[in-house]
Amino acid sequence: MLMQYDYLVTGGAGFIGSHLCERLILEGKSVCVLDDLSTGHLENIERLLSSENFLFVEGSVLSADIVTECVHKCNTIIHLAAAVGVENVINRPVETIETNVSGTENVLRAARHNNSKVFIASTSEVYGKSWKVPFSEDGDIVLGATSRNRWSYACSKALDEFLALAYNHSYNLPVVICRFFNTVGPRQSGRYGMVLPRFINQALTGKPITVFGNGTQTRCFSLVNEVIDCVLKLLETPEAVGNVINIGSTEEITILELARRVREISSSNSEIVIVPYDEAYPAGFEDMQRRVPDVTKLKKMIGICPEADTETIIRLIIENGIPEGKQ
Ligand code: UDP
């Protein structure tokens, strides 16, 4: 076991985290992962476990002691561990809020002690129901009432951002905060509600493709490897420190069109069914109608942004297969 690792990746056994770890190991870096396997899976990092440059620590970011121990072992911290997916947020509100808020607090506290560079993964959810599309980082965020717990996720991630910026402001801690838009790719599970793996799984198994609402809502999907390119470049960019930066594709597609393309590309006979929101989600759920990033800041800082088109992404996921038994 190494004494010191280049990177700590919290949530490294999750979908984005495991792709990131693979990349880092491929580049010859050493990586320590902290993951409690609540939504991450060991099989995501199975191939890395035998590498001498890789250490897996099973534990929660809610444990300040474990976080401190891991942070001490590593130079740069990439904090991805968070509550995942709409279903979890709705059904497990306490865990969602505590994981997102206290987990990030523990990471920032420990990082301050070491003065480590910290990457904080945030989300386009923080824009809430803003209509100012495309969403730019300095635009207002518009959240719903606290009685509607779906907003607790956005609010908890916004608080993470405030806290990270405050550590940067008050203690000069080098933090980089990114808002991920819908990130997809091989290995993503549909289990937590994510639309693309769900649609592909439905299409490949001949089940109805379930479009929630009327399907006119839009999203922009980016390929996980391209998102990782951006994360790693931003970590090397001094101007990114102390900043909040969108990472996403600007190709906007309606969910109904997404369903049609998945059906066509997979040559599936599945029917596309419209499921009203009140059947798809618990009462009071509000879906976001449009979600498009303004990537001006990202492009200015690193000269790239995720560009793979939706069709290419769908083909790539189909070729690689959706994780079994996790839908
Ligand atoms: N969605 C859908 N069918 C599904 C799952 C999701 O139509 O089986 C819709 C969902 O209502 C939303 C969009 O797809 O409008 C993206 O949902 P997801 O949970 O993947 O991401 P987010 O809402 O966080 O962008």
Short mmCIF file of C-alpha atoms and ligand atoms in Angstrom, two decimals:
data_model
loop_
_atom_site.label_atom_id
_atom_site.label_comp_id
_atom_site.label_asym_id
_atom_site.label_seq_id
_atom_site.Cartn_x
_atom_site.Cartn_y
_atom_site.Cartn_z
CA MET A 1 0.00 0.00 0.00
CA LEU A 2 1.28 3.46 -0.89
CA MET A 3 1.72 6.06 1.83
CA GLN A 4 0.43 8.95 -0.23
CA TYR A 5 -2.02 8.97 -3.15
CA ASP A 6 -2.39 11.57 -5.90
CA TYR A 7 -6.18 11.66 -5.64
CA LEU A 8 -8.96 10.91 -3.19
CA VAL A 9 -12.20 10.24 -5.03
CA THR A 10 -15.21 10.17 -2.70
CA GLY A 11 -18.06 8.27 -4.33
CA GLY A 12 -15.46 6.58 -6.54
CA ALA A 13 -17.48 3.36 -6.87
CA GLY A 14 -20.38 5.22 -8.45
CA PHE A 15 -21.06 5.79 -12.11
CA ILE A 16 -19.07 8.98 -12.70
CA GLY A 17 -16.54 8.15 -9.98
CA SER A 18 -15.59 4.77 -11.40
CA HIS A 19 -15.02 6.20 -14.88
CA LEU A 20 -12.89 8.92 -13.32
CA CYS A 21 -10.81 6.40 -11.34
CA GLU A 22 -10.23 4.29 -14.44
CA ARG A 23 -8.97 7.34 -16.27
CA LEU A 24 -6.65 8.40 -13.46
CA ILE A 25 -5.16 4.92 -13.08
CA LEU A 26 -4.70 4.73 -16.87
CA GLU A 27 -2.78 7.99 -16.67
CA GLY A 28 -0.46 6.46 -14.07
CA LYS A 29 -1.90 8.33 -11.10
CA SER A 30 -2.54 6.77 -7.70
CA VAL A 31 -6.08 6.88 -6.37
CA CYS A 32 -7.81 6.26 -3.06
CA VAL A 33 -11.58 5.78 -3.20
CA LEU A 34 -13.92 6.39 -0.28
CA ASP A 35 -17.37 4.96 -0.91
CA ASP A 36 -20.02 3.45 1.35
CA LEU A 37 -21.46 1.38 -1.53
CA SER A 38 -24.94 2.76 -0.87
CA THR A 39 -25.47 3.60 -4.52
CA GLY A 40 -21.99 2.74 -5.80
CA HIS A 41 -21.05 -0.85 -6.63
CA LEU A 42 -17.83 -2.77 -6.18
CA GLU A 43 -18.16 -4.26 -9.65
CA ASN A 44 -17.75 -0.74 -11.08
CA ILE A 45 -14.17 -0.68 -9.78
CA GLU A 46 -13.47 -4.41 -9.82
CA ARG A 47 -10.72 -4.14 -12.41
CA LEU A 48 -8.92 -1.47 -10.41
CA LEU A 49 -8.81 -3.30 -7.10
CA SER A 50 -5.71 -5.30 -8.02
CA SER A 51 -3.72 -2.19 -9.03
CA GLU A 52 -1.05 -1.22 -6.55
CA ASN A 53 -1.88 2.41 -7.29
CA PHE A 54 -5.43 1.95 -6.10
CA LEU A 55 -6.90 1.78 -2.62
CA PHE A 56 -10.57 1.22 -1.83
CA VAL A 57 -11.85 2.33 1.56
CA GLU A 58 -15.41 1.30 2.38
CA GLY A 59 -16.87 4.07 4.51
CA SER A 60 -19.17 7.03 4.58
CA VAL A 61 -18.38 10.69 4.06
CA LEU A 62 -20.59 11.19 7.12
CA SER A 63 -17.79 9.83 9.27
CA ALA A 64 -15.48 12.78 9.95
CA ASP A 65 -12.71 10.46 11.18
CA ILE A 66 -12.64 8.31 8.05
CA VAL A 67 -12.81 11.39 5.82
CA THR A 68 -9.91 13.00 7.70
CA GLU A 69 -7.84 9.82 7.44
CA CYS A 70 -8.45 9.56 3.70
CA VAL A 71 -7.85 13.25 3.02
CA HIS A 72 -4.49 13.02 4.85
CA LYS A 73 -3.44 10.19 2.56
CA CYS A 74 -4.09 12.16 -0.66
CA ASN A 75 -2.95 15.28 -2.48
CA THR A 76 -6.05 16.34 -4.44
CA ILE A 77 -9.63 15.65 -3.36
CA ILE A 78 -12.42 14.99 -5.86
CA HIS A 79 -15.65 14.98 -3.90
CA LEU A 80 -18.37 13.17 -5.81
CA ALA A 81 -20.11 11.32 -2.98
CA ALA A 82 -23.70 12.52 -2.80
CA ALA A 83 -27.28 11.33 -2.78
CA VAL A 84 -28.18 10.12 -6.25
CA GLY A 85 -31.35 10.26 -8.32
CA VAL A 86 -34.85 11.60 -7.99
CA GLU A 87 -36.18 8.43 -6.35
CA ASN A 88 -33.69 8.53 -3.49
CA VAL A 89 -34.26 12.21 -2.95
CA ILE A 90 -37.99 11.70 -2.63
CA ASN A 91 -37.95 8.50 -0.60
CA ARG A 92 -34.94 9.14 1.65
CA PRO A 93 -34.97 12.88 2.38
CA VAL A 94 -32.99 12.77 5.65
CA GLU A 95 -30.14 10.74 4.12
CA THR A 96 -30.12 13.05 1.09
CA ILE A 97 -29.76 16.23 3.08
CA GLU A 98 -27.29 14.82 5.60
CA THR A 99 -25.07 13.13 3.02
CA ASN A 100 -24.91 16.22 0.86
CA VAL A 101 -24.43 18.79 3.58
CA SER A 102 -22.46 17.03 6.35
CA GLY A 103 -20.44 14.96 3.88
CA THR A 104 -19.18 18.06 2.09
CA GLU A 105 -18.60 19.81 5.41
CA ASN A 106 -16.39 16.91 6.55
CA VAL A 107 -14.43 16.94 3.30
CA LEU A 108 -13.84 20.70 3.36
CA ARG A 109 -12.81 20.70 7.03
CA ALA A 110 -10.27 17.94 6.49
CA ALA A 111 -8.99 19.54 3.29
CA ARG A 112 -8.48 22.83 5.06
CA HIS A 113 -6.22 21.11 7.54
CA ASN A 114 -3.99 19.89 4.68
CA ASN A 115 -4.63 22.81 2.34
CA SER A 116 -5.55 20.28 -0.37
CA LYS A 117 -7.14 21.28 -3.64
CA VAL A 118 -10.79 20.19 -3.62
CA PHE A 119 -13.12 19.56 -6.52
CA ILE A 120 -16.78 19.76 -5.48
CA ALA A 121 -19.32 18.11 -7.78
CA SER A 122 -22.52 20.10 -7.86
CA THR A 123 -25.47 19.81 -10.17
CA SER A 124 -27.69 21.65 -12.64
CA GLU A 125 -30.48 20.92 -10.13
CA VAL A 126 -29.38 24.04 -8.25
CA TYR A 127 -30.89 26.20 -11.00
CA GLY A 128 -34.24 24.81 -9.84
CA LYS A 129 -37.12 26.02 -11.97
CA SER A 130 -35.33 28.99 -13.45
CA TRP A 131 -36.58 29.79 -16.95
CA LYS A 132 -33.48 31.75 -17.92
CA VAL A 133 -32.20 29.17 -20.39
CA PRO A 134 -29.33 28.68 -21.01
CA PHE A 135 -28.39 28.63 -17.33
CA SER A 136 -25.34 30.71 -16.55
CA GLU A 137 -23.43 30.28 -13.30
CA ASP A 138 -24.20 33.75 -12.01
CA GLY A 139 -27.92 33.58 -12.80
CA ASP A 140 -30.55 33.42 -10.04
CA ILE A 141 -31.56 30.05 -8.70
CA VAL A 142 -35.31 29.46 -8.31
CA LEU A 143 -36.35 26.83 -5.79
CA GLY A 144 -39.81 25.71 -4.64
CA ALA A 145 -41.35 25.56 -1.17
CA THR A 146 -39.65 23.61 1.65
CA SER A 147 -42.87 21.58 1.99
CA ARG A 148 -41.96 19.97 -1.33
CA ASN A 149 -39.00 17.83 -0.45
CA ARG A 150 -37.77 17.42 -4.04
CA TRP A 151 -36.19 20.88 -3.59
CA SER A 152 -34.09 19.72 -0.66
CA TYR A 153 -31.62 18.16 -3.08
CA ALA A 154 -31.05 21.40 -4.99
CA CYS A 155 -30.92 23.36 -1.76
CA SER A 156 -28.41 20.98 -0.15
CA LYS A 157 -26.12 21.16 -3.18
CA ALA A 158 -26.44 24.95 -3.28
CA LEU A 159 -25.38 24.98 0.37
CA ASP A 160 -22.35 22.84 -0.55
CA GLU A 161 -21.41 25.48 -3.09
CA PHE A 162 -21.82 28.31 -0.56
CA LEU A 163 -19.72 26.41 1.95
CA ALA A 164 -16.95 25.61 -0.53
CA LEU A 165 -16.83 29.23 -1.71
CA ALA A 166 -16.73 30.36 1.91
CA TYR A 167 -13.73 28.07 2.61
CA ASN A 168 -12.06 29.58 -0.43
CA HIS A 169 -12.89 33.11 0.66
CA SER A 170 -12.10 32.78 4.35
CA TYR A 171 -9.25 30.25 4.39
CA ASN A 172 -7.93 30.51 0.84
CA LEU A 173 -8.70 26.82 0.31
CA PRO A 174 -8.32 26.02 -3.41
CA VAL A 175 -11.78 24.78 -4.41
CA VAL A 176 -13.22 24.17 -7.88
CA ILE A 177 -16.99 23.71 -8.08
CA CYS A 178 -18.74 22.27 -11.11
CA ARG A 179 -22.40 21.90 -11.92
CA PHE A 180 -22.87 18.68 -13.85
CA PHE A 181 -25.76 18.58 -16.29
CA ASN A 182 -27.29 15.20 -17.23
CA THR A 183 -24.22 12.98 -17.43
CA VAL A 184 -24.69 9.58 -19.04
CA GLY A 185 -22.68 6.68 -20.41
CA PRO A 186 -21.91 3.01 -20.11
CA ARG A 187 -22.38 1.52 -16.63
CA GLN A 188 -25.04 4.01 -15.51
CA SER A 189 -27.94 2.25 -13.86
CA GLY A 190 -31.59 3.16 -14.39
CA ARG A 191 -32.30 2.10 -10.83
CA TYR A 192 -32.34 5.61 -9.40
CA GLY A 193 -34.67 7.02 -12.04
CA MET A 194 -32.19 8.22 -14.67
CA VAL A 195 -34.01 8.46 -17.93
CA LEU A 196 -31.52 7.27 -20.56
CA PRO A 197 -30.52 3.91 -19.05
CA ARG A 198 -34.20 3.34 -18.27
CA PHE A 199 -35.29 4.00 -21.85
CA ILE A 200 -32.50 1.84 -23.29
CA ASN A 201 -33.27 -0.99 -20.91
CA GLN A 202 -36.99 -0.76 -21.71
CA ALA A 203 -36.27 -0.73 -25.46
CA LEU A 204 -33.87 -3.68 -25.30
CA THR A 205 -36.26 -5.80 -23.22
CA GLY A 206 -39.35 -4.96 -25.28
CA LYS A 207 -41.07 -3.18 -22.42
CA PRO A 208 -43.00 0.08 -22.90
CA ILE A 209 -40.78 3.18 -22.95
CA THR A 210 -42.20 5.39 -20.22
CA VAL A 211 -42.24 9.10 -21.07
CA PHE A 212 -43.25 11.13 -18.02
CA GLY A 213 -45.42 14.26 -18.39
CA ASN A 214 -46.10 15.07 -22.03
CA GLY A 215 -42.51 14.57 -23.13
CA THR A 216 -41.93 18.18 -24.19
CA GLN A 217 -39.51 18.76 -21.30
CA THR A 218 -35.90 18.90 -22.49
CA ARG A 219 -32.47 17.87 -21.27
CA CYS A 220 -28.90 18.00 -22.62
CA PHE A 221 -26.98 14.75 -22.25
CA SER A 222 -23.21 14.61 -21.96
CA LEU A 223 -20.96 11.63 -22.22
CA VAL A 224 -19.22 10.78 -18.96
CA ASN A 225 -15.73 10.57 -20.49
CA GLU A 226 -16.05 14.06 -21.89
CA VAL A 227 -17.26 15.37 -18.54
CA ILE A 228 -14.16 13.80 -16.96
CA ASP A 229 -11.93 15.50 -19.55
CA CYS A 230 -13.39 18.80 -18.34
CA VAL A 231 -13.02 17.99 -14.63
CA LEU A 232 -9.34 17.05 -14.98
CA LYS A 233 -8.54 20.07 -17.15
CA LEU A 234 -10.28 22.41 -14.72
CA LEU A 235 -8.26 20.97 -11.87
CA GLU A 236 -5.12 22.03 -13.75
CA THR A 237 -6.46 25.52 -14.49
CA PRO A 238 -5.54 28.11 -11.86
CA GLU A 239 -8.41 30.45 -12.87
CA ALA A 240 -10.92 27.73 -12.03
CA VAL A 241 -10.11 28.01 -8.33
CA GLY A 242 -12.84 29.76 -6.37
CA ASN A 243 -15.24 29.41 -9.30
CA VAL A 244 -18.51 27.65 -10.09
CA ILE A 245 -18.50 26.22 -13.62
CA ASN A 246 -21.18 24.45 -15.66
CA ILE A 247 -20.18 21.20 -17.36
CA GLY A 248 -22.64 19.96 -19.95
CA SER A 249 -23.52 19.56 -23.57
CA THR A 250 -25.64 22.21 -25.31
CA GLU A 251 -27.53 19.76 -27.56
CA GLU A 252 -31.09 20.06 -26.26
CA ILE A 253 -33.53 17.23 -26.86
CA THR A 254 -37.11 16.64 -25.71
CA ILE A 255 -37.70 13.51 -23.67
CA LEU A 256 -40.26 12.29 -26.25
CA GLU A 257 -37.69 12.66 -29.03
CA LEU A 258 -35.16 10.85 -26.83
CA ALA A 259 -37.59 7.95 -26.48
CA ARG A 260 -38.10 7.86 -30.28
CA ARG A 261 -34.36 7.84 -30.96
CA VAL A 262 -33.68 5.09 -28.43
CA ARG A 263 -36.44 3.00 -29.99
CA GLU A 264 -35.12 3.58 -33.50
CA ILE A 265 -31.42 3.06 -32.77
CA SER A 266 -32.07 -0.14 -30.83
CA SER A 267 -34.50 -1.40 -33.52
CA SER A 268 -36.98 -2.02 -30.74
CA ASN A 269 -40.70 -2.68 -31.07
CA SER A 270 -41.43 -1.23 -27.63
CA GLU A 271 -44.33 1.17 -27.58
CA ILE A 272 -43.76 4.66 -26.24
CA VAL A 273 -46.26 5.37 -23.47
CA ILE A 274 -47.04 8.72 -21.91
CA VAL A 275 -47.20 8.49 -18.10
CA PRO A 276 -48.80 11.55 -16.44
CA TYR A 277 -46.64 13.18 -13.79
CA ASP A 278 -49.08 12.30 -10.99
CA GLU A 279 -48.63 8.60 -11.83
CA ALA A 280 -44.86 8.85 -12.29
CA TYR A 281 -44.02 10.84 -9.16
CA PRO A 282 -45.47 11.42 -5.70
CA ALA A 283 -47.94 14.31 -5.35
CA GLY A 284 -46.38 17.74 -5.52
CA PHE A 285 -43.38 16.75 -7.63
CA GLU A 286 -42.33 19.39 -10.12
CA ASP A 287 -40.27 18.42 -13.13
CA MET A 288 -37.89 20.85 -14.75
CA GLN A 289 -39.07 21.85 -18.20
CA ARG A 290 -35.78 22.90 -19.79
CA ARG A 291 -32.24 22.44 -18.65
CA VAL A 292 -29.49 23.81 -20.88
CA PRO A 293 -26.05 24.96 -19.71
CA ASP A 294 -24.33 28.15 -20.72
CA VAL A 295 -20.82 26.83 -21.36
CA THR A 296 -19.14 30.17 -22.09
CA LYS A 297 -17.17 30.06 -18.85
CA LEU A 298 -16.12 26.43 -19.33
CA LYS A 299 -14.93 27.04 -22.89
CA LYS A 300 -13.12 30.22 -21.90
CA MET A 301 -11.25 28.39 -19.14
CA ILE A 302 -10.32 25.14 -20.84
CA GLY A 303 -11.29 25.51 -24.52
CA ILE A 304 -13.49 22.39 -24.57
CA CYS A 305 -16.95 21.22 -23.55
CA PRO A 306 -18.79 17.90 -23.91
CA GLU A 307 -19.73 17.51 -27.58
CA ALA A 308 -20.77 13.93 -28.30
CA ASP A 309 -24.23 13.96 -29.90
CA THR A 310 -27.15 12.13 -28.35
CA GLU A 311 -27.25 9.51 -31.09
CA THR A 312 -23.59 8.58 -30.60
CA ILE A 313 -24.16 8.39 -26.85
CA ILE A 314 -27.19 6.11 -27.22
CA ARG A 315 -25.23 3.76 -29.54
CA LEU A 316 -22.29 3.65 -27.16
CA ILE A 317 -24.48 2.74 -24.19
CA ILE A 318 -26.28 0.05 -26.16
CA GLU A 319 -22.95 -1.45 -27.28
CA ASN A 320 -21.70 -1.60 -23.70
CA GLY A 321 -24.95 -2.85 -22.16
CA ILE A 322 -26.90 -1.61 -19.16
CA PRO A 323 -25.90 -3.10 -15.77
CA GLU A 324 -28.01 -6.16 -15.09
CA GLY A 325 -30.43 -6.43 -12.18
CA LYS A 326 -30.13 -2.79 -11.30
CA GLN A 327 -33.05 -1.23 -13.10
N1 UDP B 1 -38.17 10.63 -17.27
C1 UDP B 1 -39.07 9.96 -18.10
N2 UDP B 1 -39.18 8.60 -17.97
C2 UDP B 1 -38.44 7.87 -17.08
C3 UDP B 1 -37.52 8.57 -16.24
C4 UDP B 1 -37.42 9.94 -16.36
O1 UDP B 1 -39.74 10.56 -18.95
O2 UDP B 1 -38.61 6.65 -17.03
C5 UDP B 1 -38.03 12.10 -17.44
C6 UDP B 1 -38.06 12.91 -16.15
O3 UDP B 1 -39.39 13.22 -15.78
C7 UDP B 1 -37.29 14.14 -16.58
C8 UDP B 1 -36.24 13.60 -17.55
O4 UDP B 1 -36.76 12.34 -17.99
O5 UDP B 1 -38.11 15.05 -17.28
C9 UDP B 1 -34.87 13.41 -16.95
O6 UDP B 1 -35.01 12.66 -15.75
P1 UDP B 1 -33.77 12.18 -14.90
O7 UDP B 1 -34.31 11.66 -13.60
O8 UDP B 1 -32.90 11.28 -15.71
O9 UDP B 1 -32.90 13.49 -14.66
P2 UDP B 1 -33.25 14.96 -14.13
O10 UDP B 1 -34.73 15.13 -14.01
O11 UDP B 1 -32.53 15.08 -12.85
O12 UDP B 1 -32.70 15.85 -15.20
#
